Protein backbone atom coordinates (compact mmCIF):
# COMPACT_ATOMS: atom_id res chain seq x y z
CA UNK A 1 0.00 0.00 0.00
CA UNK A 2 1.34 3.41 -1.01
CA UNK A 3 2.10 5.75 1.88
CA UNK A 4 0.87 9.28 1.24
CA UNK A 5 2.88 12.35 2.19
CA UNK A 6 -0.20 14.52 1.51
CA UNK A 7 -3.84 13.45 1.59
CA UNK A 8 -6.52 16.11 1.14
CA UNK A 9 -10.21 15.82 0.30
CA UNK A 10 -12.86 18.44 -0.31
CA UNK A 11 -10.49 21.34 0.30
CA UNK A 12 -12.34 24.66 0.21
CA UNK A 13 -11.32 28.25 0.85
CA UNK A 14 -12.97 31.58 0.13
CA UNK A 15 -12.31 35.20 1.02
CA UNK A 16 -14.71 38.06 1.45
CA UNK A 17 -14.10 41.25 -0.49
CA UNK A 18 -16.19 44.24 -1.54
CA UNK A 19 -18.05 42.17 -4.12
CA UNK A 20 -18.83 39.38 -1.63
CA UNK A 21 -17.34 35.92 -1.14
CA UNK A 22 -14.62 34.98 -3.60
CA UNK A 23 -14.07 31.22 -3.87
CA UNK A 24 -10.37 30.42 -4.15
CA UNK A 25 -10.47 26.64 -3.71
CA UNK A 26 -13.63 24.81 -4.62
CA UNK A 27 -13.37 21.28 -3.22
CA UNK A 28 -10.04 19.90 -4.40
CA UNK A 29 -8.63 16.45 -3.61
CA UNK A 30 -4.91 15.63 -3.46
CA UNK A 31 -2.99 12.38 -2.95
CA UNK A 32 0.81 12.70 -3.03
CA UNK A 33 2.85 9.48 -2.47
CA UNK A 34 6.01 9.69 -0.39
CA UNK A 35 9.30 10.02 -2.25
CA UNK A 36 7.82 11.59 -5.38
CA UNK A 37 7.63 14.99 -7.07
CA UNK A 38 4.08 16.33 -7.35
CA UNK A 39 3.66 19.50 -9.39
CA UNK A 40 0.71 21.86 -9.12
CA UNK A 41 0.31 23.97 -12.27
CA UNK A 42 -2.04 26.82 -12.94
CA UNK A 43 -2.29 30.45 -14.04
CA UNK A 44 -1.97 33.33 -11.62
CA UNK A 45 -4.97 33.40 -9.30
CA UNK A 46 -5.75 29.72 -9.78
CA UNK A 47 -5.29 28.97 -6.08
CA UNK A 48 -1.78 27.45 -6.01
CA UNK A 49 -0.42 29.67 -3.25
CA UNK A 50 -3.55 29.23 -1.13
CA UNK A 51 -3.20 25.45 -1.46
CA UNK A 52 0.41 25.54 -0.25
CA UNK A 53 -0.50 27.88 2.61
CA UNK A 54 -3.16 25.47 3.82
CA UNK A 55 -0.96 22.39 3.47
CA UNK A 56 1.91 24.10 5.32
CA UNK A 57 -0.42 25.27 8.18
CA UNK A 58 -0.09 28.98 7.39
CA UNK A 59 -3.84 29.34 6.97
CA UNK A 60 -6.84 27.10 7.66
CA UNK A 61 -9.22 25.73 5.07
CA UNK A 62 -12.91 26.53 5.36
CA UNK A 63 -13.76 22.87 4.77
CA UNK A 64 -12.12 19.57 3.95
CA UNK A 65 -9.84 16.99 5.51
CA UNK A 66 -6.07 17.43 5.22
CA UNK A 67 -3.25 15.21 6.43
CA UNK A 68 0.40 16.10 5.80
CA UNK A 69 3.18 13.69 6.75
CA UNK A 70 0.51 11.66 8.51
CA UNK A 71 -0.66 14.53 10.72
CA UNK A 72 -3.93 16.45 10.70
CA UNK A 73 -3.05 20.03 9.73
CA UNK A 74 -5.63 21.49 12.12
CA UNK A 75 -5.25 19.30 15.21
CA UNK A 76 -1.51 18.52 14.83
CA UNK A 77 -0.15 21.67 13.21
CA UNK A 78 3.09 21.66 15.24
CA UNK A 79 3.85 18.11 14.15
CA UNK A 80 3.26 19.07 10.54
CA UNK A 81 5.62 22.04 10.84
CA UNK A 82 8.29 19.80 12.30
CA UNK A 83 8.07 17.42 9.36
CA UNK A 84 8.07 19.86 6.44
CA UNK A 85 10.25 22.52 4.86
CA UNK A 86 9.07 25.46 2.79
CA UNK A 87 11.15 27.26 0.17
CA UNK A 88 9.19 30.23 -1.10
CA UNK A 89 9.41 32.04 -4.39
CA UNK A 90 11.42 34.83 -2.79
CA UNK A 91 14.66 33.96 -1.06
CA UNK A 92 14.74 33.91 2.75
CA UNK A 93 18.53 34.30 2.75
CA UNK A 94 19.96 37.09 4.94
CA UNK A 95 22.34 38.85 2.55
CA UNK A 96 24.33 40.41 5.41
CA UNK A 97 25.32 37.02 6.80
CA UNK A 98 27.72 34.56 5.24
CA UNK A 99 26.44 31.32 3.77
CA UNK A 100 27.61 29.39 6.80
CA UNK A 101 26.06 31.91 9.19
CA UNK A 102 22.71 31.61 7.44
CA UNK A 103 22.78 27.86 7.95
CA UNK A 104 23.87 28.14 11.59
CA UNK A 105 21.04 30.61 12.19
CA UNK A 106 18.56 28.05 10.87
CA UNK A 107 20.16 25.38 13.07
CA UNK A 108 19.60 27.63 16.10
CA UNK A 109 15.97 28.21 15.08
CA UNK A 110 15.53 24.43 14.81
CA UNK A 111 17.02 24.09 18.33
CA UNK A 112 19.83 21.82 17.17
CA UNK A 113 22.74 21.36 19.60
CA UNK A 114 25.66 23.60 18.62
CA UNK A 115 27.94 20.75 17.54
CA UNK A 116 25.17 19.09 15.55
CA UNK A 117 24.25 22.41 13.94
CA UNK A 118 27.82 23.03 12.78
CA UNK A 119 28.10 19.52 11.41
CA UNK A 120 24.80 19.88 9.54
CA UNK A 121 25.96 23.22 8.09
CA UNK A 122 29.19 21.65 6.81
CA UNK A 123 27.28 18.79 5.21
CA UNK A 124 24.86 21.11 3.44
CA UNK A 125 27.59 23.47 2.23
CA UNK A 126 29.29 20.46 0.62
CA UNK A 127 26.05 19.03 -0.75
CA UNK A 128 25.10 22.31 -2.44
CA UNK A 129 28.61 23.13 -3.69
CA UNK A 130 28.95 26.20 -1.48
CA UNK A 131 32.09 25.32 0.49
CA UNK A 132 34.28 27.89 -1.29
CA UNK A 133 31.65 30.61 -0.67
CA UNK A 134 30.82 29.61 2.91
CA UNK A 135 32.66 32.53 4.47
CA UNK A 136 31.43 35.11 1.96
CA UNK A 137 28.45 37.39 2.46
CA UNK A 138 25.34 35.95 0.82
CA UNK A 139 24.82 39.36 -0.76
CA UNK A 140 27.77 38.59 -3.06
CA UNK A 141 26.23 35.32 -4.27
CA UNK A 142 24.80 34.86 -7.73
CA UNK A 143 21.08 34.17 -8.09
CA UNK A 144 21.71 30.46 -8.48
CA UNK A 145 23.96 30.32 -5.41
CA UNK A 146 21.40 32.16 -3.28
CA UNK A 147 18.70 29.76 -4.44
CA UNK A 148 20.89 26.78 -3.50
CA UNK A 149 21.59 28.32 -0.10
CA UNK A 150 17.89 29.00 0.39
CA UNK A 151 17.07 25.33 -0.24
CA UNK A 152 19.97 24.23 1.97
CA UNK A 153 18.51 26.32 4.79
CA UNK A 154 15.21 24.51 4.33
CA UNK A 155 17.02 21.19 4.74
CA UNK A 156 18.71 22.03 8.04
CA UNK A 157 15.90 20.33 9.95
CA UNK A 158 16.01 17.28 7.64
CA UNK A 159 12.38 17.57 6.45
CA UNK A 160 10.84 14.63 4.59
CA UNK A 161 8.42 16.85 2.67
CA UNK A 162 9.43 20.10 0.99
CA UNK A 163 7.17 22.70 -0.58
CA UNK A 164 9.00 24.41 -3.44
CA UNK A 165 7.25 27.52 -4.71
CA UNK A 166 8.62 28.70 -8.07
CA UNK A 167 12.13 27.42 -7.18
CA UNK A 168 13.89 28.54 -10.37
CA UNK A 169 12.21 31.88 -11.05
CA UNK A 170 14.80 34.34 -12.37
CA UNK A 171 17.56 31.76 -12.78
CA UNK A 172 19.56 31.30 -15.96
CA UNK A 173 19.22 27.96 -17.80
CA UNK A 174 22.40 26.48 -16.31
CA UNK A 175 21.40 27.37 -12.73
CA UNK A 176 17.89 26.07 -13.38
CA UNK A 177 19.21 22.69 -14.49
CA UNK A 178 21.55 22.57 -11.50
CA UNK A 179 18.54 23.08 -9.24
CA UNK A 180 16.69 20.29 -11.06
CA UNK A 181 19.61 17.99 -10.30
CA UNK A 182 19.40 18.85 -6.61
CA UNK A 183 15.67 18.11 -6.56
CA UNK A 184 16.21 14.73 -8.21
CA UNK A 185 18.89 13.84 -5.64
CA UNK A 186 16.56 14.75 -2.78
CA UNK A 187 13.84 12.50 -4.17
CA UNK A 188 16.35 9.62 -4.51
CA UNK A 189 16.93 10.03 -0.76
CA UNK A 190 13.20 9.61 -0.13
CA UNK A 191 12.20 13.27 0.21
CA UNK A 192 8.79 14.26 -1.16
CA UNK A 193 8.64 17.46 -3.23
CA UNK A 194 5.46 19.50 -3.71
CA UNK A 195 6.33 21.80 -6.59
CA UNK A 196 4.41 24.84 -7.75
CA UNK A 197 5.71 26.37 -10.95
CA UNK A 198 4.74 28.26 -14.06
CA UNK A 199 7.59 26.73 -16.05
CA UNK A 200 5.96 23.86 -17.90
CA UNK A 201 9.34 22.45 -18.90
CA UNK A 202 10.21 22.23 -15.20
CA UNK A 203 7.11 20.20 -14.38
CA UNK A 204 7.72 18.00 -17.42
CA UNK A 205 11.31 17.34 -16.33
CA UNK A 206 10.75 16.73 -12.62
CA UNK A 207 7.21 15.71 -11.75
CA UNK A 208 6.02 12.15 -11.29
CA UNK A 209 2.47 13.49 -11.35
CA UNK A 210 1.04 16.86 -12.37
CA UNK A 211 -2.24 18.48 -11.38
CA UNK A 212 -3.71 21.41 -13.29
CA UNK A 213 -5.54 23.92 -11.12
CA UNK A 214 -7.82 26.54 -12.66
CA UNK A 215 -10.27 28.86 -10.90
CA UNK A 216 -9.99 26.86 -7.70
CA UNK A 217 -10.74 23.47 -9.26
CA UNK A 218 -8.50 20.60 -10.29
CA UNK A 219 -9.35 20.07 -13.94
CA UNK A 220 -6.82 17.35 -14.77
CA UNK A 221 -4.23 15.15 -13.07
CA UNK A 222 -1.78 12.50 -14.23
CA UNK A 223 1.72 11.98 -15.51
CA UNK A 224 2.99 14.42 -18.11
CA UNK A 225 2.43 11.85 -20.84
CA UNK A 226 -1.10 11.07 -19.65
CA UNK A 227 -2.01 14.76 -19.70
CA UNK A 228 -0.59 15.22 -23.18
CA UNK A 229 -2.76 12.38 -24.47
CA UNK A 230 -5.90 14.12 -23.23
CA UNK A 231 -5.95 16.47 -26.19
CA UNK A 232 -5.81 15.98 -29.98
CA UNK A 233 -2.82 16.76 -32.15
CA UNK A 234 -0.59 13.76 -31.51
CA UNK A 235 0.68 11.71 -34.41
CA UNK A 236 3.18 9.12 -35.57
CA UNK A 237 5.40 10.27 -38.43
CA UNK A 238 6.55 7.50 -40.74
CA UNK A 239 9.27 8.00 -43.36
CA UNK A 240 9.74 5.72 -46.35
CA UNK A 241 12.50 5.04 -48.87
CA UNK A 242 10.34 5.54 -51.97
CA UNK A 243 6.87 6.76 -53.06
CA UNK A 244 5.53 3.24 -53.64
CA UNK A 245 6.01 2.29 -50.01
CA UNK A 246 4.43 5.56 -48.91
CA UNK A 247 1.36 4.88 -51.07
CA UNK A 248 1.14 1.30 -49.87
CA UNK A 249 1.27 2.40 -46.22
CA UNK A 250 -1.46 4.98 -46.78
CA UNK A 251 -3.74 2.33 -48.31
CA UNK A 252 -2.95 -0.28 -45.65
CA UNK A 253 -3.54 2.02 -42.70
CA UNK A 254 -6.53 3.81 -44.25
CA UNK A 255 -5.63 7.04 -42.41
CA UNK A 256 -2.89 9.61 -42.43
CA UNK A 257 -1.64 12.67 -44.29
CA UNK A 258 1.05 11.88 -46.88
CA UNK A 259 3.85 14.26 -47.88
CA UNK A 260 5.14 12.96 -51.25
CA UNK A 261 8.15 15.30 -51.27
CA UNK A 262 9.36 14.30 -47.81
CA UNK A 263 8.18 10.70 -48.29
CA UNK A 264 6.41 10.82 -44.93
CA UNK A 265 3.01 9.79 -43.65
CA UNK A 266 1.53 11.52 -40.61
CA UNK A 267 -0.80 9.12 -38.79
CA UNK A 268 -3.07 10.45 -36.00
CA UNK A 269 -2.14 8.90 -32.65
CA UNK A 270 -2.46 9.54 -28.92
CA UNK A 271 1.15 8.46 -28.53
CA UNK A 272 0.26 5.32 -26.58
CA UNK A 273 2.22 2.09 -27.01
CA UNK A 274 -1.00 0.32 -28.00
CA UNK A 275 -1.60 2.56 -31.02
CA UNK A 276 2.03 2.43 -32.12
CA UNK A 277 1.95 -1.36 -31.99
CA UNK A 278 -1.21 -1.39 -34.09
CA UNK A 279 0.43 0.79 -36.75
CA UNK A 280 3.56 -1.39 -36.87
CA UNK A 281 1.47 -4.58 -36.96
CA UNK A 282 -0.47 -3.37 -40.02
CA UNK A 283 2.73 -2.39 -41.82
CA UNK A 284 4.34 -5.72 -40.97
CA UNK A 285 1.27 -7.61 -42.15
CA UNK A 286 1.60 -5.92 -45.54
CA UNK A 287 5.42 -6.28 -45.61
CA UNK A 288 5.88 -2.51 -45.78
CA UNK A 289 9.25 -1.33 -44.49
CA UNK A 290 9.78 2.09 -42.94
CA UNK A 291 13.05 4.01 -42.79
CA UNK A 292 12.27 6.16 -39.76
CA UNK A 293 9.53 6.60 -37.20
CA UNK A 294 8.95 9.35 -34.65
CA UNK A 295 6.15 9.95 -32.16
CA UNK A 296 4.84 13.45 -31.65
CA UNK A 297 2.54 14.36 -28.76
CA UNK A 298 1.15 17.73 -27.64
CA UNK A 299 3.28 19.46 -24.99
CA UNK A 300 2.08 20.84 -21.66
CA UNK A 301 1.53 24.25 -23.24
CA UNK A 302 -1.07 22.65 -25.50
CA UNK A 303 -2.64 20.87 -22.52
CA UNK A 304 -2.87 24.10 -20.55
CA UNK A 305 -4.36 26.09 -23.43
CA UNK A 306 -6.92 23.43 -24.32
CA UNK A 307 -8.09 22.50 -20.83
CA UNK A 308 -8.22 25.97 -19.29
CA UNK A 309 -9.33 27.98 -22.30
CA UNK A 310 -6.80 30.70 -21.46
CA UNK A 311 -5.42 32.62 -24.40
CA UNK A 312 -1.84 32.51 -23.17
CA UNK A 313 0.16 29.51 -22.04
CA UNK A 314 2.34 29.35 -18.99
CA UNK A 315 5.99 30.07 -19.50
Short mmCIF file of N, CA and C in Angstrom, two decimals, residues 64-164:
data_model
loop_
_atom_site.label_atom_id
_atom_site.label_comp_id
_atom_site.label_asym_id
_atom_site.label_seq_id
_atom_site.Cartn_x
_atom_site.Cartn_y
_atom_site.Cartn_z
N UNK A 64 -12.97 20.62 4.50
CA UNK A 64 -12.12 19.57 3.95
C UNK A 64 -11.25 18.92 4.99
N UNK A 65 -10.75 17.74 4.65
CA UNK A 65 -9.84 16.99 5.51
C UNK A 65 -8.45 17.02 4.90
N UNK A 66 -7.44 17.33 5.73
CA UNK A 66 -6.07 17.43 5.22
C UNK A 66 -5.11 16.75 6.18
N UNK A 67 -4.33 15.82 5.66
CA UNK A 67 -3.25 15.21 6.43
C UNK A 67 -1.94 15.40 5.67
N UNK A 68 -0.93 15.88 6.37
CA UNK A 68 0.40 16.10 5.80
C UNK A 68 1.41 15.37 6.66
N UNK A 69 2.21 14.52 6.03
CA UNK A 69 3.18 13.69 6.75
C UNK A 69 2.51 12.85 7.82
N UNK A 70 1.26 12.49 7.58
CA UNK A 70 0.51 11.66 8.51
C UNK A 70 -0.18 12.40 9.62
N UNK A 71 -0.07 13.73 9.65
CA UNK A 71 -0.66 14.53 10.72
C UNK A 71 -1.82 15.38 10.19
N UNK A 72 -2.81 15.57 11.03
CA UNK A 72 -3.93 16.45 10.70
C UNK A 72 -3.45 17.90 10.80
N UNK A 73 -3.61 18.68 9.74
CA UNK A 73 -3.05 20.03 9.73
C UNK A 73 -3.73 20.96 10.73
N UNK A 74 -4.94 20.64 11.14
CA UNK A 74 -5.63 21.49 12.12
C UNK A 74 -5.33 21.06 13.55
N UNK A 75 -5.43 19.78 13.83
CA UNK A 75 -5.25 19.30 15.21
C UNK A 75 -3.78 19.06 15.57
N UNK A 76 -2.92 18.83 14.55
CA UNK A 76 -1.51 18.52 14.83
C UNK A 76 -0.58 19.42 14.02
N UNK A 77 -0.89 20.71 14.03
CA UNK A 77 -0.15 21.67 13.21
C UNK A 77 1.34 21.70 13.57
N UNK A 78 1.69 21.63 14.84
CA UNK A 78 3.09 21.66 15.24
C UNK A 78 3.86 20.46 14.70
N UNK A 79 3.21 19.30 14.69
CA UNK A 79 3.85 18.11 14.15
C UNK A 79 4.07 18.24 12.65
N UNK A 80 3.10 18.84 11.97
CA UNK A 80 3.26 19.07 10.54
C UNK A 80 4.45 19.99 10.28
N UNK A 81 4.53 21.08 11.03
CA UNK A 81 5.62 22.04 10.84
C UNK A 81 6.98 21.41 11.09
N UNK A 82 7.03 20.47 12.01
CA UNK A 82 8.29 19.80 12.30
C UNK A 82 8.72 18.82 11.22
N UNK A 83 7.78 18.44 10.37
CA UNK A 83 8.07 17.42 9.36
C UNK A 83 8.31 18.01 7.97
N UNK A 84 8.00 19.28 7.78
CA UNK A 84 8.07 19.86 6.44
C UNK A 84 9.11 20.98 6.37
N UNK A 85 9.45 21.34 5.14
CA UNK A 85 10.25 22.52 4.86
C UNK A 85 9.57 23.30 3.76
N UNK A 86 9.71 24.61 3.78
CA UNK A 86 9.07 25.46 2.79
C UNK A 86 10.11 26.40 2.19
N UNK A 87 10.27 26.33 0.88
CA UNK A 87 11.15 27.26 0.17
C UNK A 87 10.28 28.10 -0.74
N UNK A 88 10.10 29.35 -0.37
CA UNK A 88 9.19 30.23 -1.10
C UNK A 88 9.79 30.77 -2.38
N UNK A 89 8.96 31.47 -3.12
CA UNK A 89 9.41 32.04 -4.39
C UNK A 89 10.50 33.07 -4.19
N UNK A 90 10.42 33.80 -3.07
CA UNK A 90 11.42 34.83 -2.79
C UNK A 90 12.36 34.35 -1.70
N UNK A 91 13.63 34.51 -1.93
CA UNK A 91 14.66 33.96 -1.06
C UNK A 91 14.54 34.48 0.37
N UNK A 92 14.75 33.55 1.33
CA UNK A 92 14.74 33.91 2.75
C UNK A 92 16.16 34.12 3.27
N UNK A 93 17.13 34.15 2.37
CA UNK A 93 18.53 34.30 2.75
C UNK A 93 18.78 35.71 3.29
N UNK A 94 19.53 35.79 4.40
CA UNK A 94 19.96 37.09 4.94
C UNK A 94 21.25 37.46 4.23
N UNK A 95 21.20 38.49 3.39
CA UNK A 95 22.34 38.85 2.55
C UNK A 95 23.51 39.43 3.35
N UNK A 96 23.25 39.86 4.59
CA UNK A 96 24.33 40.41 5.41
C UNK A 96 25.16 39.32 6.09
N UNK A 97 24.61 38.14 6.19
CA UNK A 97 25.32 37.02 6.80
C UNK A 97 26.05 36.20 5.74
N UNK A 98 27.05 35.47 6.17
CA UNK A 98 27.72 34.56 5.24
C UNK A 98 26.82 33.34 5.00
N UNK A 99 27.21 32.54 4.01
CA UNK A 99 26.44 31.32 3.77
C UNK A 99 26.41 30.42 4.98
N UNK A 100 27.55 30.24 5.61
CA UNK A 100 27.61 29.39 6.80
C UNK A 100 26.78 29.97 7.93
N UNK A 101 26.83 31.28 8.12
CA UNK A 101 26.06 31.91 9.19
C UNK A 101 24.56 31.76 8.98
N UNK A 102 24.13 31.82 7.73
CA UNK A 102 22.71 31.61 7.44
C UNK A 102 22.28 30.21 7.87
N UNK A 103 23.11 29.23 7.58
CA UNK A 103 22.78 27.86 7.95
C UNK A 103 22.81 27.66 9.46
N UNK A 104 23.79 28.27 10.13
CA UNK A 104 23.87 28.14 11.59
C UNK A 104 22.69 28.83 12.26
N UNK A 105 22.22 29.93 11.66
CA UNK A 105 21.04 30.61 12.19
C UNK A 105 19.83 29.67 12.12
N UNK A 106 19.68 28.99 10.99
CA UNK A 106 18.56 28.05 10.87
C UNK A 106 18.70 26.91 11.87
N UNK A 107 19.93 26.46 12.09
CA UNK A 107 20.16 25.38 13.07
C UNK A 107 19.73 25.83 14.46
N UNK A 108 20.02 27.09 14.80
CA UNK A 108 19.60 27.63 16.10
C UNK A 108 18.08 27.69 16.18
N UNK A 109 17.44 28.11 15.09
CA UNK A 109 15.97 28.21 15.08
C UNK A 109 15.33 26.82 15.19
N UNK A 110 16.04 25.81 14.71
CA UNK A 110 15.53 24.43 14.81
C UNK A 110 15.93 23.79 16.15
N UNK A 111 16.61 24.55 16.99
CA UNK A 111 17.02 24.09 18.33
C UNK A 111 17.96 22.89 18.26
N UNK A 112 18.83 22.87 17.24
CA UNK A 112 19.83 21.82 17.17
C UNK A 112 20.97 22.13 18.14
N UNK A 113 21.54 21.13 18.78
CA UNK A 113 22.74 21.36 19.60
C UNK A 113 23.83 22.00 18.75
N UNK A 114 24.68 22.82 19.38
CA UNK A 114 25.66 23.60 18.62
C UNK A 114 26.54 22.71 17.75
N UNK A 115 27.05 21.62 18.32
CA UNK A 115 27.94 20.75 17.54
C UNK A 115 27.19 20.13 16.37
N UNK A 116 25.97 19.68 16.61
CA UNK A 116 25.17 19.09 15.55
C UNK A 116 24.84 20.12 14.47
N UNK A 117 24.56 21.36 14.89
CA UNK A 117 24.25 22.41 13.94
C UNK A 117 25.43 22.72 13.02
N UNK A 118 26.63 22.76 13.59
CA UNK A 118 27.82 23.03 12.78
C UNK A 118 28.09 21.89 11.81
N UNK A 119 27.90 20.67 12.28
CA UNK A 119 28.10 19.52 11.41
C UNK A 119 27.10 19.52 10.27
N UNK A 120 25.84 19.84 10.57
CA UNK A 120 24.80 19.88 9.54
C UNK A 120 25.11 20.97 8.52
N UNK A 121 25.60 22.12 8.99
CA UNK A 121 25.96 23.22 8.09
C UNK A 121 27.07 22.80 7.15
N UNK A 122 28.09 22.11 7.67
CA UNK A 122 29.19 21.65 6.81
C UNK A 122 28.70 20.67 5.76
N UNK A 123 27.81 19.77 6.16
CA UNK A 123 27.28 18.79 5.21
C UNK A 123 26.51 19.47 4.09
N UNK A 124 25.69 20.45 4.45
CA UNK A 124 24.86 21.11 3.44
C UNK A 124 25.70 22.01 2.52
N UNK A 125 26.71 22.66 3.07
CA UNK A 125 27.59 23.47 2.23
C UNK A 125 28.27 22.59 1.18
N UNK A 126 28.66 21.39 1.57
CA UNK A 126 29.29 20.46 0.62
C UNK A 126 28.27 19.94 -0.38
N UNK A 127 27.09 19.59 0.11
CA UNK A 127 26.05 19.03 -0.75
C UNK A 127 25.62 20.00 -1.82
N UNK A 128 25.59 21.29 -1.49
CA UNK A 128 25.10 22.31 -2.44
C UNK A 128 26.24 23.09 -3.09
N UNK A 129 27.45 22.54 -3.01
CA UNK A 129 28.61 23.13 -3.69
C UNK A 129 28.83 24.59 -3.30
N UNK A 130 28.79 24.83 -2.00
CA UNK A 130 28.95 26.20 -1.48
C UNK A 130 30.12 26.32 -0.51
N UNK A 131 30.98 25.31 -0.47
CA UNK A 131 32.09 25.32 0.49
C UNK A 131 33.01 26.52 0.26
N UNK A 132 33.35 26.79 -0.99
CA UNK A 132 34.28 27.89 -1.29
C UNK A 132 33.67 29.26 -0.96
N UNK A 133 32.32 29.33 -0.95
CA UNK A 133 31.65 30.61 -0.67
C UNK A 133 31.10 30.68 0.74
N UNK A 134 31.42 29.69 1.58
CA UNK A 134 30.82 29.61 2.91
C UNK A 134 31.09 30.83 3.77
N UNK A 135 32.28 31.40 3.63
CA UNK A 135 32.66 32.53 4.47
C UNK A 135 32.36 33.89 3.82
N UNK A 136 31.75 33.87 2.66
CA UNK A 136 31.43 35.11 1.96
C UNK A 136 30.00 35.55 2.27
N UNK A 137 29.79 36.85 2.25
CA UNK A 137 28.45 37.39 2.46
C UNK A 137 27.51 36.87 1.38
N UNK A 138 26.30 36.46 1.78
CA UNK A 138 25.34 35.95 0.82
C UNK A 138 24.92 37.01 -0.19
N UNK A 139 25.13 38.29 0.17
CA UNK A 139 24.82 39.36 -0.76
C UNK A 139 25.71 39.37 -1.98
N UNK A 140 26.85 38.66 -1.92
CA UNK A 140 27.77 38.59 -3.06
C UNK A 140 27.49 37.37 -3.93
N UNK A 141 26.54 36.54 -3.52
CA UNK A 141 26.23 35.32 -4.27
C UNK A 141 25.48 35.63 -5.55
N UNK A 142 25.64 34.78 -6.53
CA UNK A 142 24.80 34.86 -7.73
C UNK A 142 23.40 34.39 -7.39
N UNK A 143 22.46 34.60 -8.33
CA UNK A 143 21.08 34.17 -8.09
C UNK A 143 20.98 32.68 -7.86
N UNK A 144 21.74 31.90 -8.64
CA UNK A 144 21.71 30.46 -8.48
C UNK A 144 22.28 30.01 -7.15
N UNK A 145 23.35 30.67 -6.70
CA UNK A 145 23.96 30.32 -5.41
C UNK A 145 23.01 30.65 -4.26
N UNK A 146 22.35 31.80 -4.34
CA UNK A 146 21.40 32.16 -3.28
C UNK A 146 20.24 31.18 -3.22
N UNK A 147 19.81 30.72 -4.41
CA UNK A 147 18.70 29.76 -4.44
C UNK A 147 19.14 28.43 -3.83
N UNK A 148 20.37 28.02 -4.10
CA UNK A 148 20.89 26.78 -3.50
C UNK A 148 21.00 26.93 -1.99
N UNK A 149 21.48 28.09 -1.54
CA UNK A 149 21.59 28.32 -0.10
C UNK A 149 20.21 28.34 0.54
N UNK A 150 19.25 28.93 -0.13
CA UNK A 150 17.89 29.00 0.39
C UNK A 150 17.33 27.59 0.60
N UNK A 151 17.55 26.70 -0.37
CA UNK A 151 17.07 25.33 -0.24
C UNK A 151 17.86 24.58 0.84
N UNK A 152 19.17 24.85 0.92
CA UNK A 152 19.97 24.23 1.97
C UNK A 152 19.46 24.62 3.35
N UNK A 153 19.06 25.87 3.51
CA UNK A 153 18.51 26.32 4.79
C UNK A 153 17.22 25.56 5.13
N UNK A 154 16.43 25.28 4.11
CA UNK A 154 15.21 24.51 4.33
C UNK A 154 15.52 23.10 4.83
N UNK A 155 16.67 22.57 4.42
CA UNK A 155 17.02 21.19 4.74
C UNK A 155 17.73 21.03 6.08
N UNK A 156 18.00 22.13 6.77
CA UNK A 156 18.71 22.03 8.04
C UNK A 156 17.99 21.09 9.01
N UNK A 157 16.67 21.17 9.05
CA UNK A 157 15.90 20.33 9.95
C UNK A 157 15.59 18.95 9.41
N UNK A 158 16.19 18.59 8.26
CA UNK A 158 16.01 17.28 7.64
C UNK A 158 14.54 16.95 7.40
N UNK A 159 13.80 17.84 6.71
CA UNK A 159 12.38 17.57 6.45
C UNK A 159 12.22 16.44 5.45
N UNK A 160 11.12 15.70 5.54
CA UNK A 160 10.84 14.63 4.59
C UNK A 160 9.87 15.07 3.51
N UNK A 161 9.33 16.27 3.66
CA UNK A 161 8.42 16.85 2.67
C UNK A 161 8.77 18.31 2.51
N UNK A 162 9.03 18.72 1.26
CA UNK A 162 9.43 20.10 0.99
C UNK A 162 8.47 20.73 0.00
N UNK A 163 7.98 21.90 0.34
CA UNK A 163 7.17 22.70 -0.58
C UNK A 163 8.10 23.67 -1.30
N UNK A 164 8.18 23.53 -2.62
CA UNK A 164 9.00 24.41 -3.44
C UNK A 164 8.09 25.30 -4.28
#
